[in-house]
mmCIF file of C-alpha atoms and ligand atoms in Angstrom:
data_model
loop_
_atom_site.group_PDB
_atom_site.id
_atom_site.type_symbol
_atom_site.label_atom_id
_atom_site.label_comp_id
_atom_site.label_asym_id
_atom_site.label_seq_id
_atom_site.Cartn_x
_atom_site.Cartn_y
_atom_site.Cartn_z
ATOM 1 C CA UNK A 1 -7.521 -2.120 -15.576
ATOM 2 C CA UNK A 2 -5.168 -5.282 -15.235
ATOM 3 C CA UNK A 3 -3.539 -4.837 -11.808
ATOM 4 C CA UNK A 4 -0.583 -6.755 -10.464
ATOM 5 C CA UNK A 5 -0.946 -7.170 -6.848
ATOM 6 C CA UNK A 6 2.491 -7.993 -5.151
ATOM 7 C CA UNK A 7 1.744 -9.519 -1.726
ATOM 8 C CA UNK A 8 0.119 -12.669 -0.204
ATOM 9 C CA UNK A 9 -0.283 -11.029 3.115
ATOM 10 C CA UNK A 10 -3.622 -9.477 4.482
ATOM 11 C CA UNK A 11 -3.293 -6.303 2.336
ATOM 12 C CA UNK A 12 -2.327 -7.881 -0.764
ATOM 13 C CA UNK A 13 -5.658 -10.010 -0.077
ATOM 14 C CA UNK A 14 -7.441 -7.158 1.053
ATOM 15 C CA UNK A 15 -6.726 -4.600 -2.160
ATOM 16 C CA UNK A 16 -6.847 -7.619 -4.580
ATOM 17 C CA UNK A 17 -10.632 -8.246 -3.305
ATOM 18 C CA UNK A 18 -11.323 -4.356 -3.797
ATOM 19 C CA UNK A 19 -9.867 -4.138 -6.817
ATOM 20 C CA UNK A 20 -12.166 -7.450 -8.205
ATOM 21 C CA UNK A 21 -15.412 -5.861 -6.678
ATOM 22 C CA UNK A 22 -15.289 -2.781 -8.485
ATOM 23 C CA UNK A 23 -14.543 -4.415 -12.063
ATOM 24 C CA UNK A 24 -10.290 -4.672 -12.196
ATOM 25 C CA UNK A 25 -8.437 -7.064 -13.370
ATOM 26 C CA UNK A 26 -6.123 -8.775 -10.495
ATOM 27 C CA UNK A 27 -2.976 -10.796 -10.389
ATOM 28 C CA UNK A 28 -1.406 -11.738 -7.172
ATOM 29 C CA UNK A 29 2.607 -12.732 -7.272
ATOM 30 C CA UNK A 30 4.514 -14.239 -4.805
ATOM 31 C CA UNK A 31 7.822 -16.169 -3.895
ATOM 32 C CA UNK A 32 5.568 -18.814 -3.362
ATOM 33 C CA UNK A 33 2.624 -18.757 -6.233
ATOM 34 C CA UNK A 34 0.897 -22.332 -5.036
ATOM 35 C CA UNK A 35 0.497 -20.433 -1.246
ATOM 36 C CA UNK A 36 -2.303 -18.248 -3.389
ATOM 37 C CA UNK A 37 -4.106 -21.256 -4.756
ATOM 38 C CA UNK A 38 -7.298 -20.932 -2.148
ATOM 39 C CA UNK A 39 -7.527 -17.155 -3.021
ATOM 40 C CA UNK A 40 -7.578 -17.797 -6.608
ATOM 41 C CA UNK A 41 -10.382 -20.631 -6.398
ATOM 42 C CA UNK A 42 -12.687 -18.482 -4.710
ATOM 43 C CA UNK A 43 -12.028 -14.940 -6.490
ATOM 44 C CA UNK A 44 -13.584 -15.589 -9.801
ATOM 45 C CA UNK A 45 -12.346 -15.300 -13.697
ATOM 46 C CA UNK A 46 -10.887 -12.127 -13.363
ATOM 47 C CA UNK A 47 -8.300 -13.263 -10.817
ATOM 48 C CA UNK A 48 -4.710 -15.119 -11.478
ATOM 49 C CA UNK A 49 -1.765 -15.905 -9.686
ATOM 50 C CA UNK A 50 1.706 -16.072 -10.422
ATOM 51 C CA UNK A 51 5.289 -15.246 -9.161
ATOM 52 C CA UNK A 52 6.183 -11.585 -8.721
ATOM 53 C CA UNK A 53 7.864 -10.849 -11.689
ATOM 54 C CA UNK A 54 4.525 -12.274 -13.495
ATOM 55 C CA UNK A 55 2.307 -9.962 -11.571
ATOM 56 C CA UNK A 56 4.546 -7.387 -12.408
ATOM 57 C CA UNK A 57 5.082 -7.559 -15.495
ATOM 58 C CA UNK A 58 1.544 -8.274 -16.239
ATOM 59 C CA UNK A 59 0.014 -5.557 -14.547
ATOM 60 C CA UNK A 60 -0.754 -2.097 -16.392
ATOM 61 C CA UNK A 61 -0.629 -0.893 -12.211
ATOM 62 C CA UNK A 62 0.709 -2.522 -9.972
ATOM 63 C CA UNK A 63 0.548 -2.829 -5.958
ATOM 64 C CA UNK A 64 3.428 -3.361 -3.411
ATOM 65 C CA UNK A 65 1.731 -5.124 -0.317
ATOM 66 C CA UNK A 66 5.055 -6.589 0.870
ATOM 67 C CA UNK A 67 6.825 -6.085 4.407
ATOM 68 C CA UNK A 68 8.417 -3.034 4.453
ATOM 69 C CA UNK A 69 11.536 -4.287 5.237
ATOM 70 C CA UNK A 70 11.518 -6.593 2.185
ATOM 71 C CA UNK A 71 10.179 -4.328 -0.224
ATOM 72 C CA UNK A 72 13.478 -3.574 -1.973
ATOM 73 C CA UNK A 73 14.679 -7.468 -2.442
ATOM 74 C CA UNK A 74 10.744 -7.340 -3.700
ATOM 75 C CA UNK A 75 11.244 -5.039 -6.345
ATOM 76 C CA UNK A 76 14.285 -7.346 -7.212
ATOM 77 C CA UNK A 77 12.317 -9.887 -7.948
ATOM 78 C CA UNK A 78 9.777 -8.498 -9.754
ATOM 79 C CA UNK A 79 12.564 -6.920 -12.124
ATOM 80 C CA UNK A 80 12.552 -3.234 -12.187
ATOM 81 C CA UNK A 81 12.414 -3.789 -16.109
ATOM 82 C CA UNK A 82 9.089 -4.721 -15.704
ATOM 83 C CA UNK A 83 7.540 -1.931 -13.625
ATOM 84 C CA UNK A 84 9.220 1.197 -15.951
ATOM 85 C CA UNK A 85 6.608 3.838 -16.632
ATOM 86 C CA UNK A 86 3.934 2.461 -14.019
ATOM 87 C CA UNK A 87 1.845 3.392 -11.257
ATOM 88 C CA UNK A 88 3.037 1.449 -7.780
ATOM 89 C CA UNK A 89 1.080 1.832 -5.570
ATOM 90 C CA UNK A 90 2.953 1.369 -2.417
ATOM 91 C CA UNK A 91 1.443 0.222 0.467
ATOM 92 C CA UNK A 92 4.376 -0.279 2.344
ATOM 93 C CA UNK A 93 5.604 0.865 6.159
ATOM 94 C CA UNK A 94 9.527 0.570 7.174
ATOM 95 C CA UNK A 95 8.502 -1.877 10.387
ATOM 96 C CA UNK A 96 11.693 -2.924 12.084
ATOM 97 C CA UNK A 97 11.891 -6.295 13.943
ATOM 98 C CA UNK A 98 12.347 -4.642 17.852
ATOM 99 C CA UNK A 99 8.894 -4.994 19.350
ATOM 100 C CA UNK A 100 7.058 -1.492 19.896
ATOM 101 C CA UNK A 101 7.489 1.022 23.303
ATOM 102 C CA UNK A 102 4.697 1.449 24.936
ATOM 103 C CA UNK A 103 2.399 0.778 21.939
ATOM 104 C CA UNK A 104 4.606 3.397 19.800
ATOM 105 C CA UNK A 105 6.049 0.513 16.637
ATOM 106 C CA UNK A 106 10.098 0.857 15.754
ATOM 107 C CA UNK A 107 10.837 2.127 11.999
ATOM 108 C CA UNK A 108 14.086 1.339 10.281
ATOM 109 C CA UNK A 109 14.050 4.579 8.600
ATOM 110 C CA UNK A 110 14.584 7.915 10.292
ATOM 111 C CA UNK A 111 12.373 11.429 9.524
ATOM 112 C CA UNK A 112 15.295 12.209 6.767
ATOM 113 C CA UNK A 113 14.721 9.061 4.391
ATOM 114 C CA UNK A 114 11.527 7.613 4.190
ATOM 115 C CA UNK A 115 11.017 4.022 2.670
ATOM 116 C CA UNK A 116 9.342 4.932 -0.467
ATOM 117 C CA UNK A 117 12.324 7.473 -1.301
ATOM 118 C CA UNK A 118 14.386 4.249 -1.239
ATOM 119 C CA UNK A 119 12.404 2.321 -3.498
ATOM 120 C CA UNK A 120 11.856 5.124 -6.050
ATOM 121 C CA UNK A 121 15.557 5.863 -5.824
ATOM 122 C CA UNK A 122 16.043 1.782 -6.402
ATOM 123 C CA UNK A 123 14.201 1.679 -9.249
ATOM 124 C CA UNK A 124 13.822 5.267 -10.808
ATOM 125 C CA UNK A 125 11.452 4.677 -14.291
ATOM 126 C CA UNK A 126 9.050 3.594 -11.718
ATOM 127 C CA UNK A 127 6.277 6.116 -10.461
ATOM 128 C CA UNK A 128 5.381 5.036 -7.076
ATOM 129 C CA UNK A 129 2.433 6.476 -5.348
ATOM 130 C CA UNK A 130 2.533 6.292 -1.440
ATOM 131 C CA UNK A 131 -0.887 4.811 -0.997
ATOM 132 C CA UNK A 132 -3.144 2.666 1.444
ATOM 133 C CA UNK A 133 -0.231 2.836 4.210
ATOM 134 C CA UNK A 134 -2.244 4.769 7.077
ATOM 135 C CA UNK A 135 -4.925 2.495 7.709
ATOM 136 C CA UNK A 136 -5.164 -0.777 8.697
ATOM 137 C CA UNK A 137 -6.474 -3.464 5.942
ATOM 138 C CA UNK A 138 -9.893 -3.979 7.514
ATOM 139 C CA UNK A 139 -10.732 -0.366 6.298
ATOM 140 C CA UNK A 140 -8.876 -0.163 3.538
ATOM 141 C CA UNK A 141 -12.107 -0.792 0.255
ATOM 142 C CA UNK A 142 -15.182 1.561 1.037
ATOM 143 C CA UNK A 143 -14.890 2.029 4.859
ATOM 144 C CA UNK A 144 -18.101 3.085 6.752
ATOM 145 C CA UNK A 145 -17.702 5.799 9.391
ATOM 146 C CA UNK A 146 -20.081 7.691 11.096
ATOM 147 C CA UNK A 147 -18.255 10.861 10.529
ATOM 148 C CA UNK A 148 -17.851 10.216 6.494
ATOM 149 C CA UNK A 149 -15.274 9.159 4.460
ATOM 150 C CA UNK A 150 -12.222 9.140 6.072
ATOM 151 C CA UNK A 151 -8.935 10.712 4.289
ATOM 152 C CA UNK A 152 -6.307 8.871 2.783
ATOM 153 C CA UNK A 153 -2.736 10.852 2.325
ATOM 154 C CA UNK A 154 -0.544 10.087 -1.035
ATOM 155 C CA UNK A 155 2.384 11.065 -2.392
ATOM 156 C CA UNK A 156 4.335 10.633 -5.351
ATOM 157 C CA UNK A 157 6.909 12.729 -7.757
ATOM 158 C CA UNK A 158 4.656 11.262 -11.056
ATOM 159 C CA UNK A 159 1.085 13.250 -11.527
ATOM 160 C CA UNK A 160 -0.779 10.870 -13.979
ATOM 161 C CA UNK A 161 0.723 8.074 -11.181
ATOM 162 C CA UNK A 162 -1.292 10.366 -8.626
ATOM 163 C CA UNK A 163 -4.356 10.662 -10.813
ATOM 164 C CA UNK A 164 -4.441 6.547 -11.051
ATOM 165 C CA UNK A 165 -3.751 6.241 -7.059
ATOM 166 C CA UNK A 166 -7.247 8.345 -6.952
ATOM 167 C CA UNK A 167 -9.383 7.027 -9.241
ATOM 168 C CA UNK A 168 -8.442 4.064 -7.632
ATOM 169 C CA UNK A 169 -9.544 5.615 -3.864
ATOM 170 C CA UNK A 170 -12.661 7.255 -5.353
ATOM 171 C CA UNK A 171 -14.067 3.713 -6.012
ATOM 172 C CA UNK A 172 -12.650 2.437 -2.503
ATOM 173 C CA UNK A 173 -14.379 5.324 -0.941
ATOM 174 C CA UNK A 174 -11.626 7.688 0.455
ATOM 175 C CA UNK A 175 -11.351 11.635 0.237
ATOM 176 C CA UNK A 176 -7.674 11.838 -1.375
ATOM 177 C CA UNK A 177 -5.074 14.296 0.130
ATOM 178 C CA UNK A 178 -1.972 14.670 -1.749
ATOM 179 C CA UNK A 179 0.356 15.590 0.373
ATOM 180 C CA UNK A 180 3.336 16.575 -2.860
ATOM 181 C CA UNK A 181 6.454 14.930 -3.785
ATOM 182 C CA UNK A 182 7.938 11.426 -2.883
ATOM 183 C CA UNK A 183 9.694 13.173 0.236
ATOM 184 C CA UNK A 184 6.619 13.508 1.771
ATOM 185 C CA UNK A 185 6.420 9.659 2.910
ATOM 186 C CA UNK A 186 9.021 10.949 5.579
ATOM 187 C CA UNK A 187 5.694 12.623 6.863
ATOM 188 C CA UNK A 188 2.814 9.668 5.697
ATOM 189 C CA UNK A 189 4.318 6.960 6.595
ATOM 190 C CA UNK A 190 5.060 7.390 10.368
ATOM 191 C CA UNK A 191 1.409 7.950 10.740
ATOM 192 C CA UNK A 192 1.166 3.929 10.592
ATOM 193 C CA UNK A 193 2.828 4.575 13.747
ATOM 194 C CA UNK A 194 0.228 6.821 15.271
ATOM 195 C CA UNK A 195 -2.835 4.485 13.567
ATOM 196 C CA UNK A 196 -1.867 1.348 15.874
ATOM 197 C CA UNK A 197 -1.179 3.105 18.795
ATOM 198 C CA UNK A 198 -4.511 3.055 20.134
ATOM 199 C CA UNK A 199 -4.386 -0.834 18.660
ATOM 200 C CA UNK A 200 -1.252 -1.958 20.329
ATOM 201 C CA UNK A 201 -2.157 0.200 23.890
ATOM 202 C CA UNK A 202 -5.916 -0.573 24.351
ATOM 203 C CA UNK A 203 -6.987 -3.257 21.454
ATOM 204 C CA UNK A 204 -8.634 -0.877 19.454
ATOM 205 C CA UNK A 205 -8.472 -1.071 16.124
ATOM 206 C CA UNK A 206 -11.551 0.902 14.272
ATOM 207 C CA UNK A 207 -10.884 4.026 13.313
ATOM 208 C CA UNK A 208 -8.938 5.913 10.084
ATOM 209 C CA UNK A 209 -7.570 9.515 9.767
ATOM 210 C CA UNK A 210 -9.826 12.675 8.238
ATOM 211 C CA UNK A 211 -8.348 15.820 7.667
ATOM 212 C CA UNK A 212 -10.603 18.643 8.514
ATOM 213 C CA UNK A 213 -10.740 21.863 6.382
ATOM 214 C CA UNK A 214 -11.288 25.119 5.846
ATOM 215 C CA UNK A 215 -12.819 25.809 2.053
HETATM 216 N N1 NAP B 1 -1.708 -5.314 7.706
HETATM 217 C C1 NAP B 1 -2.190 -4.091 7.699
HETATM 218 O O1 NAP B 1 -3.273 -3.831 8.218
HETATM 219 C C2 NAP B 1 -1.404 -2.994 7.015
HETATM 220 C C3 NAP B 1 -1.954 -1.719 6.913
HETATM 221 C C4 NAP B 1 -1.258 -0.721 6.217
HETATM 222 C C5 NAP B 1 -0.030 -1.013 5.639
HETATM 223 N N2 NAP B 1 0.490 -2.260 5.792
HETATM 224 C C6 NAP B 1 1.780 -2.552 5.155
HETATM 225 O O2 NAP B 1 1.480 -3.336 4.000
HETATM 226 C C7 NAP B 1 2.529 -4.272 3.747
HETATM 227 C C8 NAP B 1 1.933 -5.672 3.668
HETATM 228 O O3 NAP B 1 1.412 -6.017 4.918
HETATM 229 P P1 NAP B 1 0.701 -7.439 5.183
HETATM 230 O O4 NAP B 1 0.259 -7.394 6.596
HETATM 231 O O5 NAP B 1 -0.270 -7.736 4.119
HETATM 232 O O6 NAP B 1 1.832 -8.518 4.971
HETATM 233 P P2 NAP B 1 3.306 -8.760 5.545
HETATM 234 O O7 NAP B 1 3.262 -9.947 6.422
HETATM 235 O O8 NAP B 1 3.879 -7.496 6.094
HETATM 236 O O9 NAP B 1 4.079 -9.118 4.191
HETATM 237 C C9 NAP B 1 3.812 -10.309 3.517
HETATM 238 C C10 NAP B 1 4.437 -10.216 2.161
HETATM 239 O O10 NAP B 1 5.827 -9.882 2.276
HETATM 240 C C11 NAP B 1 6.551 -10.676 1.361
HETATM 241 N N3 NAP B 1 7.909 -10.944 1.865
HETATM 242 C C12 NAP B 1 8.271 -11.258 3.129
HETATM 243 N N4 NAP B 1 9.613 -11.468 3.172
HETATM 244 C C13 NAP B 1 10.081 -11.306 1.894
HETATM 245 C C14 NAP B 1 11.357 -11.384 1.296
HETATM 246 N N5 NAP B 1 12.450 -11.661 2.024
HETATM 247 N N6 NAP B 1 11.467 -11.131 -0.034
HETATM 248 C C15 NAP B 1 10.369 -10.836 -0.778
HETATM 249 N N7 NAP B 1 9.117 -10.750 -0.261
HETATM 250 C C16 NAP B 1 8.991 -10.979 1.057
HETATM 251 C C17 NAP B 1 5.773 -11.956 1.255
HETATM 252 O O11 NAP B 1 6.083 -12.477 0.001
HETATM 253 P P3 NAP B 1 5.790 -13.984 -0.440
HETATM 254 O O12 NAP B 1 4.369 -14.013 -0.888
HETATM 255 O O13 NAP B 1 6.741 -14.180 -1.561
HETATM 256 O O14 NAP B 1 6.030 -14.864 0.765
HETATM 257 C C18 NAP B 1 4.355 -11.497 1.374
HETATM 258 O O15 NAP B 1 3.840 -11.185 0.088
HETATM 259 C C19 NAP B 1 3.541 -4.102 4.880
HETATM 260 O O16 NAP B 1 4.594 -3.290 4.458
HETATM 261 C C20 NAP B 1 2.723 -3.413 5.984
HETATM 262 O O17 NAP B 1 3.529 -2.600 6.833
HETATM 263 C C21 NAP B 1 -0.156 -3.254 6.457
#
């Protein structure tokens, strides 16, 4: 699949590698294009660069690896035209600028409106897929735990946009849970908060969430 990758922070770097690896097609866009010129020398013929409306529009799927609280001017710029009737896969958490309490991060949201409800609502033909957000980016392509394969939660109001977000973390490794309807980043994404606790508090940073069943 030909994936647009907006983002040329760690995660942006980290899911374009994945993708590569396991045979995609990978575009990264940026404000800044020439800041990806390294990336692109090193990550083979499959790989291109260009702004965010490029990656966007040139992507089948695309990913939103953007800071959270530039995700919506990011959207702008990659022209809502040109993500209508695709997967995003959005790896995004509402961060706020105030430094964390105690190890506990600050969210501009609140438990009423989650990010991803603001970027669906911003641009509607678009069927985002929370995905990616709970973990940090060194686990994010085929982690190795002792216990297994640790889960990751999605969300999304668009099935077939589901269906893509898990193919996609079958070949990274994970054990899917899909936790319903785009509300239910109000419950996903504040787990970001709970995954660097233990990395803000004590420096540790190695470990991912699994949820436990019954049947
Ligand atoms: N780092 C992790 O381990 C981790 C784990 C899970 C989820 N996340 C989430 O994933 C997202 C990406 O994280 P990251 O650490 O890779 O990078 P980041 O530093 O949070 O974001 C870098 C990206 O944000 C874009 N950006 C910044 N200001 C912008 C603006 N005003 N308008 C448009 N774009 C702007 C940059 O675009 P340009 O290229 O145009 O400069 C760049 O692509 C974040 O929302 C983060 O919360 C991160």
């Amino acid at each position: 699949m030909k994936v647009g990758v907006l983002g040329s922070g760690q995660v942006g770097q980290v899911l374009a590698d994945g993708l590569l690896k396991h045979g995609h097609e990978v575009m990264r866009g940026s404000r800044e294009p020439g800041k990806l010129a390294a990336w692109k020398a090193g990550a083979g013929p499959k790989a291109s660069t260009g702004t965010s409306a490029d990656a966007a529009k040139w992507g089948q799927l695309v990913v939103l690896a953007v800071k959270g609280s530039a995700a919506e001017a990011a959207l702008e710029l990659s022209g809502p035209a040109n993500l209508a009737g695709k997967t995003v896969l959005d790896t995004t958490n509402p961060i706020a600028d105030a430094p964390p309490q105690n190890g506990v991060l600050r969210f501009f949201t609140n438990l009423d409106q989650s990010l991803m409800e603001r970027l669906q609502k911003k641009v509607p033909a678009a069927h985002f897929v929370k995905a990616f957000s709970c973990v940090g980016g060194a686990f994010m392509v085929n982690p190795q735990f002792p216990g297994g394969p640790p889960t990751m939660f999605i969300c999304g109001n668009d099935e077939g946009a589901k269906t893509q977000a898990r193919q996609i973390l079958d070949q990274f490794g994970w054990e899917t849970a899909d936790m319903g309807g785009v509300e239910a980043a109000r419950a996903i994404e504040p787990l970001c908060i709970l995954w660097c606790i233990p990395g803000l508090a004590r420096n540790s940073w190695a470990h991912a969430f699994k949820l436990l069943k019954l049947g």
